[in-house]
Amino acid sequence: MRAPSTREDEWLWGWDSTPGIVSVWAEPDGRAFVWRRLPGSGGLVREDVRFRPWMVLASLEDVAHLGARLRPEAEGAAPNRVTYQELQGPGALRYLVRAEDGRALTSAVLQGATRRLGRPFGTLRELGPDVVLSLPPEEQYLCASGRTYFRDLRFDDLRRMQFDLETTGLDPATDRIFLVALRTPEGEAEVLEAHGDDAGAEAGLLHRLMARVRECDPDVIENHNLHGFDLPFIAHRARLLGVPVSLGRAGTPGLRQRPAARGAALARGQDGRQAEWMRRTRFTVPGRELIDSLDAVRRHDFSSRDLPGHGLKAVAKHMGLAGPERELIPGARVYEVFRTDPERVRRYARDDVNEAAGVARLLGGAAFALARMAPRRYERLADAGPATGVLDPLLVRAYLRAGAALPAHEAGDGTPHSGAALHLFAAGVARHIVKADVASLYPSLMREYQIGPRRDRLGALLSMVDRLVDQRLAAKKRARAAAPGSPERYTDEALSAAMKIVVNSAYGYLGAVGLTRFADVHAANEVTRRGREVLDLLCRELAARGVTLLEADTDGVYFAVPETWTEAEERRVVSEVAALLPPRVQLEFDGRYAAMLSHEPKNYALQPYAGPLVLRGVAFRSSRAEPFGEEFLRRALTHLLAGDVRGVQDVYAATVTALRRRTLPTFEVSARVRLTKTPREYEALRSRRRELSYEALLASGRTHWSVGERIRVYRAVGGRAGLVADPEADDPGGTPGPESPGVAADPRDYDVEYYVRLLRETFAARLVRALAPEDFATVFADPGQPSLFAASLAQARPILTQVRDVDVRAASRDSAMESESAEP
């Protein structure tokens, strides 16, 4: 039997305990369709229900023209009537208005606004967020009903299906789909093929894909870059071929579009402009959730910064999902290979969907858990930002549940948002490194000192943060107790990750003036001030205990300890300092490393006592960096952190030699760039300024491309620009970048001396703080021009330079005051 819920629990989880909801589809006319998977049996049921569409208005002026058709909610609903409820409190949005049909309600409000302001209005958005709050129908239904997705379900209880297209090219106006790989909810990978090269064969393939989806009846359809490539390509080809897109459970409508920050971004119009269907949109269908695993990858890498790229193959390899037998084919050559070796392409396509399923399961749990809380469709939470996409819907539901008026978005008073504390104490190479982690510092300070938004009169945000932190700790404890790899452990780990996302976004929500409903820059600055105090105290106390501080920010502190210290002594120091912090601020021992290169704040390299090198920050990891340079850094850093300066010199000399002999493939010197101009825009600027990326396209014979497309370019001899095939072109983590017909397999015509300069002035320069000036000059001298007067490296060692002092005396005074206050 369920324990009775408190008001705060209802704010977080809703109040309707209906289990097993896997999809909700609602229409503006008040119809809602709810699909539920029955816990235990796994059976599927559909409920067809009615709800009363609603919106919240700042005043009743725009519905006053309804006359007798407008009545208070307390008098009860009636056909063709609009009811209103005045919400309590000082919020600007204070009238909850309901009707039997949302379209009629919207029309009435727009008519009233047109009369009031003397100009026509076509959408509610034109009225502005200070006048009206209107949500999509599904969110209206979920907010009003108190229902949420996935109660009593585990992630593995959902029926999930993956499919991936193979196409003859990347422009759906002219290219076609010749193969579709899919993975059934039971985990079986299969391949569907077009039986021929004509339009009828492709149409038949699409019909068979739709039929297979209906047969498998998944709750979720997934793929990597699903919304950026597969779905827009299907939508366009199906429209050209006259094939109904029946991917949903309810037949019509087919694919609908919804606004999103990222969406379809492929194909090229003849004038280079994106076509109408390429707007920033996502796709949606009744009864199934369309999940793009690329969103989970981006969300993961935003916090971890450990992925080598966002493409499926790179992520799958990094996460151990790709076996040594994994079939690999350059994206631009898939169709060519299929014509001579179709079985190889079938293996390649099956590997793609298996890896997509693996990535979705490893990284998709957080969005699944968020859908248990927030009143939004699962697929929307998968690509939503944590502040406006998760916290705002939770707060809106909380206020409406309490019958409280909502504040409108409010511009700031001009007060700037003070930045977070970030200190670099020493630069260069240090040994025997410890990281002390401050767990969720800003949310902890919000809880400790009860710092919340001034206009949140219910205290809902702080209440949610409080409960989420406590429940996250409970979920982590359950996860640790569960068997490794078990569904229970996976579910609780995902729940913990989702709660961490929401908790950590609370401070950002405060500071997002004009973007979030309860933004309060003064509260955010108070949290920042408290954070600086805590960080200063933390650093002083650590320094007073004989460590060497390297870097500190709101996530934690890196410091070096004396060579003789044991791990037990390292842990003791962290525990001692943790005891001096405010009660809700948790400092934990988070790891130890053999050595660290501290380059700039949040840009460093760590060498664990066992395991591979760890690189953080754009100085060492960037999707735009040339691969040869990053490989040089990895090899050089391994020697540098071991104290082997001569080894760094050897790596540099070997890289220069490889460049000059052109033994490095052209791909290694190429950079991945994103196109931001249409052909027409670039042509208008070309006479004044030429850009390498567009010149490379033109030189290869390409005159059409899309904004957002990613390509690989390099500088060729004579100042020419070259284009290189991208091995991730079929799985780019963005818009696929095609291989141009004008690209040779490997021309190796790159400008050698340009890349030698780049190696020294860009990549080697990131090691400048680790070596004495004379040693740096010797290590990175031109190996082709040896000097008779070069300094010897026999005694050269990496160095560490203090950048900022810490007032240890202040720490001593703080400790003395702590001792005095503890005496009876």
Short mmCIF file of C-alpha atoms in Angstrom, two decimals, residues 405-707:
data_model
loop_
_atom_site.label_atom_id
_atom_site.label_comp_id
_atom_site.label_asym_id
_atom_site.label_seq_id
_atom_site.Cartn_x
_atom_site.Cartn_y
_atom_site.Cartn_z
CA ALA A 405 -0.85 32.67 -9.12
CA LEU A 406 2.30 32.37 -11.22
CA PRO A 407 4.86 35.10 -11.79
CA ALA A 408 5.51 36.11 -15.37
CA HIS A 409 9.00 36.16 -16.79
CA GLU A 410 10.62 39.34 -15.56
CA ALA A 411 13.52 41.39 -16.90
CA GLY A 412 16.32 42.04 -14.43
CA ASP A 413 17.00 45.33 -12.71
CA GLY A 414 20.41 45.62 -14.31
CA THR A 415 22.29 43.81 -11.56
CA PRO A 416 24.95 41.60 -13.18
CA HIS A 417 25.22 37.94 -12.30
CA SER A 418 28.53 37.42 -10.52
CA GLY A 419 30.59 34.53 -11.81
CA ALA A 420 31.51 31.40 -9.94
CA ALA A 421 34.81 31.16 -8.09
CA LEU A 422 37.68 29.66 -10.08
CA HIS A 423 41.28 29.71 -8.86
CA LEU A 424 44.54 28.61 -10.47
CA PHE A 425 47.18 28.41 -7.74
CA ALA A 426 50.02 26.74 -9.62
CA ALA A 427 50.85 25.91 -13.23
CA GLY A 428 53.11 23.20 -14.56
CA VAL A 429 53.68 19.61 -13.49
CA ALA A 430 53.03 18.33 -9.99
CA ARG A 431 53.18 14.81 -8.59
CA HIS A 432 51.12 12.87 -6.04
CA ILE A 433 47.78 14.52 -6.79
CA VAL A 434 44.54 14.34 -4.82
CA LYS A 435 41.12 15.55 -5.89
CA ALA A 436 38.67 16.59 -3.19
CA ASP A 437 35.14 16.86 -4.59
CA VAL A 438 32.54 19.35 -3.38
CA ALA A 439 29.23 17.63 -4.03
CA SER A 440 26.66 20.01 -5.55
CA LEU A 441 28.09 23.08 -3.79
CA TYR A 442 25.58 25.68 -4.92
CA PRO A 443 22.43 23.61 -4.31
CA SER A 444 23.89 22.67 -0.92
CA LEU A 445 24.35 26.34 -0.04
CA MET A 446 20.81 27.10 -1.20
CA ARG A 447 19.60 24.46 1.25
CA GLU A 448 21.95 25.45 4.07
CA TYR A 449 21.08 29.15 4.02
CA GLN A 450 17.56 28.84 2.56
CA ILE A 451 18.39 30.98 -0.47
CA GLY A 452 15.56 30.80 -2.95
CA PRO A 453 13.82 33.04 -5.49
CA ARG A 454 12.13 36.07 -3.96
CA ARG A 455 8.96 35.50 -6.01
CA ASP A 456 8.63 31.82 -5.11
CA ARG A 457 6.19 32.43 -2.27
CA LEU A 458 5.46 28.70 -1.90
CA GLY A 459 9.14 27.89 -1.47
CA ALA A 460 8.65 25.22 -4.10
CA LEU A 461 12.12 25.39 -5.65
CA LEU A 462 13.94 24.96 -2.34
CA SER A 463 11.53 22.24 -1.31
CA MET A 464 12.21 20.32 -4.51
CA VAL A 465 15.96 20.69 -4.13
CA ASP A 466 15.73 19.47 -0.51
CA ARG A 467 13.70 16.40 -1.39
CA LEU A 468 15.71 15.57 -4.48
CA VAL A 469 19.01 15.65 -2.61
CA ASP A 470 17.68 13.35 0.11
CA GLN A 471 16.02 10.99 -2.36
CA ARG A 472 19.11 10.98 -4.57
CA LEU A 473 21.24 9.79 -1.65
CA ALA A 474 18.68 7.04 -0.98
CA ALA A 475 18.73 6.01 -4.66
CA LYS A 476 22.56 5.89 -4.64
CA LYS A 477 22.47 3.71 -1.54
CA ARG A 478 19.96 1.32 -3.14
CA ALA A 479 22.04 1.20 -6.32
CA ARG A 480 25.20 0.26 -4.41
CA ALA A 481 23.30 -2.50 -2.61
CA ALA A 482 21.86 -3.98 -5.82
CA ALA A 483 23.71 -6.55 -7.89
CA PRO A 484 26.03 -5.12 -10.57
CA GLY A 485 24.29 -5.07 -13.94
CA SER A 486 20.86 -5.77 -12.44
CA PRO A 487 17.77 -3.86 -13.61
CA GLU A 488 17.31 -2.61 -10.05
CA ARG A 489 20.79 -1.14 -9.94
CA TYR A 490 20.38 0.43 -13.35
CA THR A 491 17.04 2.00 -12.40
CA ASP A 492 18.36 3.52 -9.18
CA GLU A 493 21.55 4.77 -10.83
CA ALA A 494 19.44 6.44 -13.51
CA LEU A 495 17.17 7.96 -10.86
CA SER A 496 20.19 9.32 -9.01
CA ALA A 497 21.62 10.80 -12.23
CA ALA A 498 18.29 12.45 -13.10
CA MET A 499 17.98 13.99 -9.66
CA LYS A 500 21.54 15.29 -9.88
CA ILE A 501 20.70 16.99 -13.21
CA VAL A 502 17.71 18.78 -11.68
CA VAL A 503 19.45 19.69 -8.41
CA ASN A 504 22.51 21.11 -10.14
CA SER A 505 20.36 23.21 -12.46
CA ALA A 506 18.65 25.01 -9.58
CA TYR A 507 21.40 27.62 -9.22
CA GLY A 508 21.49 28.22 -12.99
CA TYR A 509 17.71 28.59 -12.89
CA LEU A 510 18.09 31.39 -10.34
CA GLY A 511 20.57 33.31 -12.45
CA ALA A 512 18.80 32.99 -15.82
CA VAL A 513 17.15 36.41 -15.72
CA GLY A 514 14.42 36.77 -18.32
CA LEU A 515 14.63 33.10 -19.26
CA THR A 516 13.13 31.36 -16.23
CA ARG A 517 9.92 32.19 -14.41
CA PHE A 518 11.41 32.52 -10.93
CA ALA A 519 14.82 33.95 -11.86
CA ASP A 520 16.37 36.05 -9.08
CA VAL A 521 19.85 37.42 -9.77
CA HIS A 522 20.20 38.73 -6.21
CA ALA A 523 19.57 35.28 -4.77
CA ALA A 524 21.97 33.78 -7.31
CA ASN A 525 24.66 36.29 -6.34
CA GLU A 526 24.17 35.48 -2.67
CA VAL A 527 24.71 31.82 -3.43
CA THR A 528 27.85 32.76 -5.38
CA ARG A 529 29.12 34.88 -2.47
CA ARG A 530 28.61 32.04 -0.04
CA GLY A 531 30.32 29.72 -2.49
CA ARG A 532 33.38 31.94 -2.63
CA GLU A 533 33.55 31.99 1.16
CA VAL A 534 33.37 28.21 1.35
CA LEU A 535 35.96 27.75 -1.37
CA ASP A 536 38.33 30.22 0.27
CA LEU A 537 37.95 28.45 3.61
CA LEU A 538 38.49 25.08 1.98
CA CYS A 539 41.67 26.22 0.21
CA ARG A 540 43.13 27.93 3.28
CA GLU A 541 42.58 24.89 5.46
CA LEU A 542 44.10 22.52 2.94
CA ALA A 543 47.14 24.76 2.48
CA ALA A 544 47.60 24.99 6.23
CA ARG A 545 47.97 21.21 6.30
CA GLY A 546 50.99 21.22 4.04
CA VAL A 547 49.55 20.46 0.62
CA THR A 548 50.27 22.38 -2.59
CA LEU A 549 47.09 23.77 -4.10
CA LEU A 550 46.84 23.55 -7.88
CA GLU A 551 43.29 24.42 -8.95
CA ALA A 552 39.96 25.01 -7.20
CA ASP A 553 36.43 25.70 -8.34
CA THR A 554 32.89 24.90 -7.26
CA ASP A 555 33.34 21.25 -8.28
CA GLY A 556 36.35 20.64 -6.06
CA VAL A 557 40.06 21.11 -5.49
CA TYR A 558 43.16 19.50 -6.96
CA PHE A 559 46.25 19.55 -4.77
CA ALA A 560 49.64 17.85 -4.51
CA VAL A 561 50.78 16.13 -1.32
CA PRO A 562 54.27 15.34 -0.02
CA GLU A 563 55.88 12.31 -1.59
CA THR A 564 55.89 10.40 1.71
CA TRP A 565 52.14 10.61 2.31
CA THR A 566 50.03 7.48 2.15
CA GLU A 567 46.47 7.32 0.84
CA ALA A 568 45.24 7.14 4.43
CA GLU A 569 46.92 10.48 5.18
CA GLU A 570 45.40 12.01 2.05
CA ARG A 571 41.96 10.89 3.13
CA ARG A 572 42.52 12.16 6.67
CA VAL A 573 43.30 15.69 5.47
CA VAL A 574 40.17 15.77 3.32
CA SER A 575 38.06 14.55 6.27
CA GLU A 576 39.53 17.17 8.61
CA VAL A 577 38.74 20.01 6.25
CA ALA A 578 35.29 18.60 5.47
CA ALA A 579 34.43 18.84 9.16
CA LEU A 580 35.00 22.63 9.07
CA LEU A 581 32.53 23.30 6.25
CA PRO A 582 28.83 24.20 6.64
CA PRO A 583 26.79 21.10 7.58
CA ARG A 584 25.09 20.58 4.22
CA VAL A 585 28.27 21.12 2.18
CA GLN A 586 29.90 17.75 1.57
CA LEU A 587 33.62 17.43 0.77
CA GLU A 588 34.71 13.97 -0.32
CA PHE A 589 37.93 12.27 -1.32
CA ASP A 590 37.41 11.77 -5.06
CA GLY A 591 40.61 10.22 -6.39
CA ARG A 592 44.39 10.23 -6.47
CA TYR A 593 46.79 10.49 -9.42
CA ALA A 594 50.48 10.03 -10.06
CA ALA A 595 50.93 13.41 -11.77
CA MET A 596 49.11 16.41 -13.22
CA LEU A 597 49.85 19.12 -15.77
CA SER A 598 48.01 22.26 -14.71
CA HIS A 599 47.82 24.47 -17.81
CA GLU A 600 44.93 26.89 -17.31
CA PRO A 601 41.77 26.80 -15.15
CA LYS A 602 39.76 23.72 -16.10
CA ASN A 603 42.42 22.71 -18.64
CA TYR A 604 44.67 19.96 -17.32
CA ALA A 605 46.05 16.47 -17.85
CA LEU A 606 46.04 13.73 -15.22
CA GLN A 607 48.10 10.55 -15.15
CA PRO A 608 46.46 7.94 -12.87
CA TYR A 609 48.63 5.53 -10.92
CA ALA A 610 47.14 2.90 -13.22
CA GLY A 611 45.18 3.49 -16.40
CA PRO A 612 45.12 5.83 -19.39
CA LEU A 613 45.83 9.55 -19.43
CA VAL A 614 42.88 11.81 -18.54
CA LEU A 615 42.55 15.08 -20.49
CA ARG A 616 40.21 17.93 -19.58
CA GLY A 617 39.44 21.22 -21.30
CA VAL A 618 39.52 22.54 -24.85
CA ALA A 619 43.29 23.00 -24.69
CA PHE A 620 43.66 19.22 -24.76
CA ARG A 621 40.37 17.97 -26.20
CA SER A 622 38.49 19.66 -29.01
CA SER A 623 36.35 18.31 -31.83
CA ARG A 624 37.93 20.94 -34.09
CA ALA A 625 41.57 20.09 -33.34
CA GLU A 626 43.70 18.34 -35.94
CA PRO A 627 44.14 14.66 -34.95
CA PHE A 628 47.93 14.71 -35.40
CA GLY A 629 48.20 17.51 -32.84
CA GLU A 630 46.06 15.78 -30.24
CA GLU A 631 47.99 12.53 -30.74
CA PHE A 632 51.25 14.45 -30.25
CA LEU A 633 49.90 15.89 -27.00
CA ARG A 634 48.82 12.49 -25.68
CA ARG A 635 52.22 10.95 -26.38
CA ALA A 636 54.20 13.97 -25.16
CA LEU A 637 52.15 14.28 -21.98
CA THR A 638 52.77 10.63 -21.11
CA HIS A 639 56.52 11.32 -21.13
CA LEU A 640 56.21 14.73 -19.48
CA LEU A 641 54.15 13.46 -16.54
CA ALA A 642 56.70 10.69 -16.03
CA GLY A 643 59.45 13.31 -15.82
CA ASP A 644 60.99 12.27 -19.15
CA VAL A 645 61.76 15.57 -20.88
CA ARG A 646 63.97 13.94 -23.51
CA GLY A 647 61.07 11.67 -24.39
CA VAL A 648 58.94 14.75 -25.09
CA GLN A 649 61.64 15.97 -27.47
CA ASP A 650 61.70 12.62 -29.24
CA VAL A 651 57.92 12.70 -29.75
CA TYR A 652 58.13 16.22 -31.16
CA ALA A 653 60.97 15.33 -33.52
CA ALA A 654 59.17 12.20 -34.72
CA THR A 655 56.00 14.19 -35.43
CA VAL A 656 57.89 16.87 -37.38
CA THR A 657 59.68 14.18 -39.38
CA ALA A 658 56.40 12.40 -40.16
CA LEU A 659 54.93 15.68 -41.40
CA ARG A 660 57.90 16.51 -43.59
CA ARG A 661 58.01 13.03 -45.08
CA ARG A 662 54.23 13.05 -45.44
CA THR A 663 53.90 9.67 -43.77
CA LEU A 664 50.91 11.06 -41.86
CA PRO A 665 47.60 10.55 -43.70
CA THR A 666 45.94 13.75 -44.82
CA PHE A 667 43.07 13.08 -42.45
CA GLU A 668 45.47 13.56 -39.52
CA VAL A 669 46.08 17.22 -40.40
CA SER A 670 42.45 18.04 -41.19
CA ALA A 671 40.12 20.00 -38.92
CA ARG A 672 36.41 19.38 -38.50
CA VAL A 673 34.42 22.57 -39.03
CA ARG A 674 30.76 23.49 -39.00
CA LEU A 675 29.42 25.54 -41.90
CA THR A 676 27.60 28.71 -40.87
CA LYS A 677 27.04 30.40 -44.24
CA THR A 678 24.94 29.40 -47.23
CA PRO A 679 26.59 29.37 -50.66
CA ARG A 680 24.84 32.64 -51.44
CA GLU A 681 26.09 34.29 -48.23
CA TYR A 682 29.65 33.15 -48.78
CA GLU A 683 29.67 34.30 -52.38
CA ALA A 684 28.72 37.79 -51.20
CA LEU A 685 31.71 37.87 -48.83
CA ARG A 686 34.26 35.99 -50.91
CA SER A 687 35.78 38.99 -52.66
CA ARG A 688 36.67 40.54 -49.29
CA ARG A 689 37.63 37.45 -47.28
CA ARG A 690 38.19 33.87 -48.29
CA GLU A 691 37.62 31.07 -45.78
CA LEU A 692 39.34 27.72 -45.90
CA SER A 693 36.26 25.56 -45.38
CA TYR A 694 34.19 27.08 -48.21
CA GLU A 695 37.16 27.25 -50.55
CA ALA A 696 37.73 23.54 -49.93
CA LEU A 697 34.13 22.80 -50.92
CA LEU A 698 34.33 24.89 -54.05
CA ALA A 699 37.69 23.41 -55.03
CA SER A 700 36.23 19.91 -54.77
CA GLY A 701 33.38 20.81 -57.10
CA ARG A 702 30.66 21.36 -54.50
CA THR A 703 28.52 24.41 -54.98
CA HIS A 704 25.62 23.44 -52.66
CA TRP A 705 25.76 22.77 -48.92
CA SER A 706 23.69 23.30 -45.79
CA VAL A 707 24.19 25.55 -42.80
#
